[in-house]
């Protein structure tokens, strides 16, 4: 039986840079689901964001994303939130 599940290397998601070296060319980047938990570091969020192809906020995740930027770096809010606003 062929293993159809790709290997996942969690540490790659928080490394600097935009490449996930363990993905084959025919594999898409994974999704990011932001839940209702405080986001402590905008740098880590940026790396996770760059290493995913689809982002989803659930269960208060949008509030956490909004709070992170209004409290720390309001200039970055548009970079993240404007993509979600297109779905409203």
mmCIF file of N, CA and C in Angstrom:
data_model
loop_
_atom_site.group_PDB
_atom_site.id
_atom_site.type_symbol
_atom_site.label_atom_id
_atom_site.label_comp_id
_atom_site.label_asym_id
_atom_site.label_seq_id
_atom_site.Cartn_x
_atom_site.Cartn_y
_atom_site.Cartn_z
ATOM 1 N N UNK A 1 0.828 -1.166 0.000
ATOM 2 C CA UNK A 1 0.000 0.000 0.000
ATOM 3 C C UNK A 1 0.889 1.251 0.000
ATOM 4 N N UNK A 2 0.525 2.218 -0.812
ATOM 5 C CA UNK A 2 1.289 3.454 -0.937
ATOM 6 C C UNK A 2 0.820 4.448 0.118
ATOM 7 N N UNK A 3 1.760 5.059 0.785
ATOM 8 C CA UNK A 3 1.442 6.072 1.786
ATOM 9 C C UNK A 3 1.126 7.377 1.071
ATOM 10 N N UNK A 4 -0.125 7.836 1.162
ATOM 11 C CA UNK A 4 -0.534 9.059 0.472
ATOM 12 C C UNK A 4 -0.470 10.287 1.364
ATOM 13 N N UNK A 5 -0.118 10.106 2.618
ATOM 14 C CA UNK A 5 -0.018 11.233 3.535
ATOM 15 C C UNK A 5 1.414 11.759 3.537
ATOM 16 N N UNK A 6 1.581 13.052 3.261
ATOM 17 C CA UNK A 6 2.944 13.599 3.250
ATOM 18 C C UNK A 6 3.519 13.662 4.659
ATOM 19 N N UNK A 7 4.820 13.592 4.740
ATOM 20 C CA UNK A 7 5.485 13.790 6.022
ATOM 21 C C UNK A 7 5.339 15.249 6.427
ATOM 22 N N UNK A 8 5.173 15.474 7.695
ATOM 23 C CA UNK A 8 5.028 16.829 8.208
ATOM 24 C C UNK A 8 6.172 17.096 9.178
ATOM 25 N N UNK A 9 6.790 18.243 9.018
ATOM 26 C CA UNK A 9 7.893 18.660 9.875
ATOM 27 C C UNK A 9 7.502 19.977 10.543
ATOM 28 N N UNK A 10 6.883 19.910 11.723
ATOM 29 C CA UNK A 10 6.359 21.123 12.357
ATOM 30 C C UNK A 10 7.370 22.246 12.519
ATOM 31 N N UNK A 11 8.610 21.933 12.786
ATOM 32 C CA UNK A 11 9.607 22.989 12.981
ATOM 33 C C UNK A 11 9.811 23.816 11.719
ATOM 34 N N UNK A 12 9.584 23.230 10.540
ATOM 35 C CA UNK A 12 9.733 23.978 9.292
ATOM 36 C C UNK A 12 8.771 25.154 9.210
ATOM 37 N N UNK A 13 7.642 25.063 9.884
ATOM 38 C CA UNK A 13 6.643 26.115 9.788
ATOM 39 C C UNK A 13 7.048 27.394 10.502
ATOM 40 N N UNK A 14 7.986 27.306 11.423
ATOM 41 C CA UNK A 14 8.398 28.524 12.126
ATOM 42 C C UNK A 14 9.805 28.967 11.748
ATOM 43 N N UNK A 15 10.407 28.310 10.784
ATOM 44 C CA UNK A 15 11.714 28.743 10.290
ATOM 45 C C UNK A 15 11.556 29.998 9.442
ATOM 46 N N UNK A 16 12.595 30.793 9.399
ATOM 47 C CA UNK A 16 12.596 31.959 8.527
ATOM 48 C C UNK A 16 12.649 31.491 7.079
ATOM 49 N N UNK A 17 12.151 32.314 6.185
ATOM 50 C CA UNK A 17 12.133 31.969 4.767
ATOM 51 C C UNK A 17 10.760 31.487 4.347
ATOM 52 N N UNK A 18 10.585 31.309 3.049
ATOM 53 C CA UNK A 18 9.276 30.953 2.522
ATOM 54 C C UNK A 18 9.188 29.542 1.976
ATOM 55 N N UNK A 19 10.257 28.792 2.037
ATOM 56 C CA UNK A 19 10.260 27.462 1.434
ATOM 57 C C UNK A 19 10.053 26.366 2.466
ATOM 58 N N UNK A 20 9.179 25.435 2.124
ATOM 59 C CA UNK A 20 9.024 24.218 2.915
ATOM 60 C C UNK A 20 9.711 23.125 2.125
ATOM 61 N N UNK A 21 10.920 22.806 2.507
ATOM 62 C CA UNK A 21 11.763 21.928 1.697
ATOM 63 C C UNK A 21 11.286 20.489 1.659
ATOM 64 N N UNK A 22 10.447 20.075 2.596
ATOM 65 C CA UNK A 22 9.994 18.690 2.606
ATOM 66 C C UNK A 22 8.819 18.437 1.657
ATOM 67 N N UNK A 23 8.225 19.486 1.086
ATOM 68 C CA UNK A 23 7.100 19.299 0.176
ATOM 69 C C UNK A 23 7.590 19.005 -1.233
ATOM 70 N N UNK A 24 6.969 18.022 -1.875
ATOM 71 C CA UNK A 24 7.246 17.775 -3.281
ATOM 72 C C UNK A 24 6.592 18.868 -4.108
ATOM 73 N N UNK A 25 7.010 19.010 -5.352
ATOM 74 C CA UNK A 25 6.456 20.065 -6.204
ATOM 75 C C UNK A 25 4.957 19.913 -6.425
ATOM 76 N N UNK A 26 4.454 18.672 -6.400
ATOM 77 C CA UNK A 26 3.030 18.455 -6.639
ATOM 78 C C UNK A 26 2.192 18.529 -5.361
ATOM 79 N N UNK A 27 2.810 18.787 -4.229
ATOM 80 C CA UNK A 27 2.084 18.914 -2.970
ATOM 81 C C UNK A 27 1.816 20.385 -2.679
ATOM 82 N N UNK A 28 0.602 20.672 -2.248
ATOM 83 C CA UNK A 28 0.280 22.047 -1.893
ATOM 84 C C UNK A 28 0.666 22.309 -0.440
ATOM 85 N N UNK A 29 0.809 23.573 -0.125
ATOM 86 C CA UNK A 29 1.114 23.954 1.248
ATOM 87 C C UNK A 29 -0.099 23.644 2.121
ATOM 88 N N UNK A 30 0.114 23.370 3.394
ATOM 89 C CA UNK A 30 -1.010 23.087 4.293
ATOM 90 C C UNK A 30 -1.796 24.351 4.632
ATOM 91 N N UNK A 31 -2.884 24.171 5.352
ATOM 92 C CA UNK A 31 -3.736 25.277 5.781
ATOM 93 C C UNK A 31 -3.377 25.693 7.206
ATOM 94 N N UNK A 32 -3.735 26.920 7.543
ATOM 95 C CA UNK A 32 -3.542 27.454 8.892
ATOM 96 C C UNK A 32 -4.918 27.767 9.464
ATOM 97 N N UNK A 33 -5.229 27.195 10.609
ATOM 98 C CA UNK A 33 -6.481 27.486 11.302
ATOM 99 C C UNK A 33 -6.127 28.246 12.575
ATOM 100 N N UNK A 34 -6.636 29.465 12.672
ATOM 101 C CA UNK A 34 -6.374 30.314 13.835
ATOM 102 C C UNK A 34 -7.574 30.207 14.762
ATOM 103 N N UNK A 35 -7.333 29.730 15.974
ATOM 104 C CA UNK A 35 -8.393 29.530 16.954
ATOM 105 C C UNK A 35 -8.384 30.637 17.997
ATOM 106 N N UNK A 36 -9.306 30.559 18.914
ATOM 107 C CA UNK A 36 -9.478 31.578 19.943
ATOM 108 C C UNK A 36 -8.454 31.404 21.067
ATOM 109 N N UNK A 37 -7.196 31.614 20.726
ATOM 110 C CA UNK A 37 -6.096 31.583 21.686
ATOM 111 C C UNK A 37 -5.205 32.785 21.404
ATOM 112 N N UNK A 38 -4.646 33.390 22.423
ATOM 113 C CA UNK A 38 -3.769 34.540 22.185
ATOM 114 C C UNK A 38 -2.602 34.180 21.269
ATOM 115 N N UNK A 39 -2.273 35.099 20.397
ATOM 116 C CA UNK A 39 -1.129 34.947 19.496
ATOM 117 C C UNK A 39 -0.026 35.823 20.074
ATOM 118 N N UNK A 40 1.059 35.203 20.476
ATOM 119 C CA UNK A 40 2.078 35.918 21.240
ATOM 120 C C UNK A 40 3.127 36.623 20.395
ATOM 121 N N UNK A 41 3.379 36.158 19.189
ATOM 122 C CA UNK A 41 4.527 36.653 18.436
ATOM 123 C C UNK A 41 4.145 36.885 16.974
ATOM 124 N N UNK A 42 4.219 38.127 16.533
ATOM 125 C CA UNK A 42 3.868 38.433 15.143
ATOM 126 C C UNK A 42 4.861 37.822 14.163
ATOM 127 N N UNK A 43 6.105 37.638 14.578
ATOM 128 C CA UNK A 43 7.096 37.027 13.678
ATOM 129 C C UNK A 43 6.762 35.573 13.393
ATOM 130 N N UNK A 44 6.374 34.843 14.418
ATOM 131 C CA UNK A 44 6.000 33.440 14.221
ATOM 132 C C UNK A 44 4.731 33.359 13.380
ATOM 133 N N UNK A 45 3.761 34.221 13.654
ATOM 134 C CA UNK A 45 2.547 34.237 12.840
ATOM 135 C C UNK A 45 2.892 34.500 11.382
ATOM 136 N N UNK A 46 3.784 35.444 11.121
ATOM 137 C CA UNK A 46 4.190 35.745 9.750
ATOM 138 C C UNK A 46 4.813 34.547 9.057
ATOM 139 N N UNK A 47 5.623 33.810 9.770
ATOM 140 C CA UNK A 47 6.247 32.619 9.185
ATOM 141 C C UNK A 47 5.208 31.551 8.907
ATOM 142 N N UNK A 48 4.310 31.324 9.867
ATOM 143 C CA UNK A 48 3.233 30.355 9.643
ATOM 144 C C UNK A 48 2.379 30.780 8.453
ATOM 145 N N UNK A 49 2.080 32.058 8.378
ATOM 146 C CA UNK A 49 1.261 32.602 7.295
ATOM 147 C C UNK A 49 1.923 32.350 5.941
ATOM 148 N N UNK A 50 3.225 32.605 5.867
ATOM 149 C CA UNK A 50 3.952 32.421 4.609
ATOM 150 C C UNK A 50 4.069 30.961 4.206
ATOM 151 N N UNK A 51 4.018 30.059 5.155
ATOM 152 C CA UNK A 51 4.193 28.639 4.867
ATOM 153 C C UNK A 51 2.876 27.911 4.636
ATOM 154 N N UNK A 52 1.773 28.646 4.565
ATOM 155 C CA UNK A 52 0.472 28.030 4.323
ATOM 156 C C UNK A 52 -0.192 28.673 3.117
ATOM 157 N N UNK A 53 -1.089 27.922 2.502
ATOM 158 C CA UNK A 53 -1.753 28.442 1.309
ATOM 159 C C UNK A 53 -3.176 28.900 1.591
ATOM 160 N N UNK A 54 -3.757 28.438 2.668
ATOM 161 C CA UNK A 54 -5.138 28.763 2.998
ATOM 162 C C UNK A 54 -5.191 29.081 4.479
ATOM 163 N N UNK A 55 -5.865 30.182 4.831
ATOM 164 C CA UNK A 55 -5.950 30.585 6.235
ATOM 165 C C UNK A 55 -7.405 30.700 6.634
ATOM 166 N N UNK A 56 -7.716 30.217 7.832
ATOM 167 C CA UNK A 56 -9.084 30.211 8.322
ATOM 168 C C UNK A 56 -9.087 30.585 9.796
ATOM 169 N N UNK A 57 -9.974 31.497 10.168
ATOM 170 C CA UNK A 57 -10.172 31.828 11.577
ATOM 171 C C UNK A 57 -11.455 31.155 12.045
ATOM 172 N N UNK A 58 -11.399 30.503 13.199
ATOM 173 C CA UNK A 58 -12.566 29.818 13.751
ATOM 174 C C UNK A 58 -12.622 30.053 15.253
ATOM 175 N N UNK A 59 -13.833 30.023 15.788
ATOM 176 C CA UNK A 59 -14.028 30.054 17.237
ATOM 177 C C UNK A 59 -13.323 31.249 17.894
ATOM 178 N N UNK A 60 -13.476 32.421 17.328
ATOM 179 C CA UNK A 60 -12.861 33.612 17.912
ATOM 180 C C UNK A 60 -11.455 33.900 17.425
ATOM 181 N N UNK A 61 -10.960 33.132 16.466
ATOM 182 C CA UNK A 61 -9.616 33.348 15.941
ATOM 183 C C UNK A 61 -9.446 34.709 15.290
ATOM 184 N N UNK A 62 -10.490 35.191 14.627
ATOM 185 C CA UNK A 62 -10.409 36.512 13.993
ATOM 186 C C UNK A 62 -10.232 37.600 15.051
ATOM 187 N N UNK A 63 -10.880 37.433 16.189
ATOM 188 C CA UNK A 63 -10.709 38.396 17.281
ATOM 189 C C UNK A 63 -9.273 38.398 17.790
ATOM 190 N N UNK A 64 -8.680 37.220 17.906
ATOM 191 C CA UNK A 64 -7.293 37.124 18.365
ATOM 192 C C UNK A 64 -6.344 37.785 17.368
ATOM 193 N N UNK A 65 -6.598 37.564 16.092
ATOM 194 C CA UNK A 65 -5.771 38.169 15.048
ATOM 195 C C UNK A 65 -5.891 39.691 15.096
ATOM 196 N N UNK A 66 -7.104 40.181 15.202
ATOM 197 C CA UNK A 66 -7.342 41.618 15.282
ATOM 198 C C UNK A 66 -6.678 42.212 16.529
ATOM 199 N N UNK A 67 -6.875 41.568 17.669
ATOM 200 C CA UNK A 67 -6.285 42.072 18.920
ATOM 201 C C UNK A 67 -4.762 42.113 18.855
ATOM 202 N N UNK A 68 -4.167 41.101 18.264
ATOM 203 C CA UNK A 68 -2.709 41.057 18.152
ATOM 204 C C UNK A 68 -2.173 42.305 17.464
ATOM 205 N N UNK A 69 -2.780 42.666 16.355
ATOM 206 C CA UNK A 69 -2.248 43.787 15.594
ATOM 207 C C UNK A 69 -2.667 45.135 16.144
ATOM 208 N N UNK A 70 -3.857 45.260 16.683
ATOM 209 C CA UNK A 70 -4.235 46.556 17.245
ATOM 210 C C UNK A 70 -3.421 46.875 18.492
ATOM 211 N N UNK A 71 -2.956 45.855 19.201
ATOM 212 C CA UNK A 71 -2.157 46.077 20.410
ATOM 213 C C UNK A 71 -0.663 46.191 20.128
ATOM 214 N N UNK A 72 -0.186 45.556 19.061
ATOM 215 C CA UNK A 72 1.258 45.498 18.818
ATOM 216 C C UNK A 72 1.725 46.261 17.588
ATOM 217 N N UNK A 73 1.062 46.069 16.470
ATOM 218 C CA UNK A 73 1.538 46.662 15.221
ATOM 219 C C UNK A 73 0.366 46.908 14.276
ATOM 220 N N UNK A 74 -0.409 47.972 14.511
ATOM 221 C CA UNK A 74 -1.590 48.232 13.687
ATOM 222 C C UNK A 74 -1.291 48.361 12.194
ATOM 223 N N UNK A 75 -0.074 48.732 11.834
ATOM 224 C CA UNK A 75 0.260 48.888 10.412
ATOM 225 C C UNK A 75 0.231 47.556 9.667
ATOM 226 N N UNK A 76 0.376 46.444 10.374
ATOM 227 C CA UNK A 76 0.364 45.123 9.741
ATOM 228 C C UNK A 76 -1.042 44.529 9.632
ATOM 229 N N UNK A 77 -2.013 45.128 10.273
ATOM 230 C CA UNK A 77 -3.365 44.574 10.300
ATOM 231 C C UNK A 77 -3.930 44.368 8.905
ATOM 232 N N UNK A 78 -3.756 45.345 8.034
ATOM 233 C CA UNK A 78 -4.318 45.252 6.686
ATOM 234 C C UNK A 78 -3.735 44.082 5.898
ATOM 235 N N UNK A 79 -2.475 43.781 6.106
ATOM 236 C CA UNK A 79 -1.831 42.675 5.389
ATOM 237 C C UNK A 79 -2.550 41.349 5.647
ATOM 238 N N UNK A 80 -3.017 41.157 6.855
ATOM 239 C CA UNK A 80 -3.643 39.897 7.232
ATOM 240 C C UNK A 80 -5.166 39.941 7.103
ATOM 241 N N UNK A 81 -5.779 40.998 7.599
ATOM 242 C CA UNK A 81 -7.236 41.037 7.687
ATOM 243 C C UNK A 81 -7.913 41.301 6.350
ATOM 244 N N UNK A 82 -7.316 42.041 5.462
ATOM 245 C CA UNK A 82 -7.991 42.364 4.200
ATOM 246 C C UNK A 82 -8.307 41.116 3.395
ATOM 247 N N UNK A 83 -7.523 40.080 3.530
ATOM 248 C CA UNK A 83 -7.802 38.831 2.817
ATOM 249 C C UNK A 83 -9.048 38.162 3.369
ATOM 250 N N UNK A 84 -9.272 38.290 4.672
ATOM 251 C CA UNK A 84 -10.473 37.712 5.262
ATOM 252 C C UNK A 84 -11.701 38.537 4.911
ATOM 253 N N UNK A 85 -11.552 39.843 4.840
ATOM 254 C CA UNK A 85 -12.687 40.716 4.571
ATOM 255 C C UNK A 85 -13.322 40.420 3.224
ATOM 256 N N UNK A 86 -12.573 39.883 2.292
ATOM 257 C CA UNK A 86 -13.118 39.562 0.975
ATOM 258 C C UNK A 86 -14.190 38.484 1.053
ATOM 259 N N UNK A 87 -14.198 37.699 2.120
ATOM 260 C CA UNK A 87 -15.164 36.618 2.253
ATOM 261 C C UNK A 87 -16.421 37.038 2.997
ATOM 262 N N UNK A 88 -16.427 38.207 3.592
ATOM 263 C CA UNK A 88 -17.585 38.655 4.368
ATOM 264 C C UNK A 88 -18.696 39.144 3.488
#
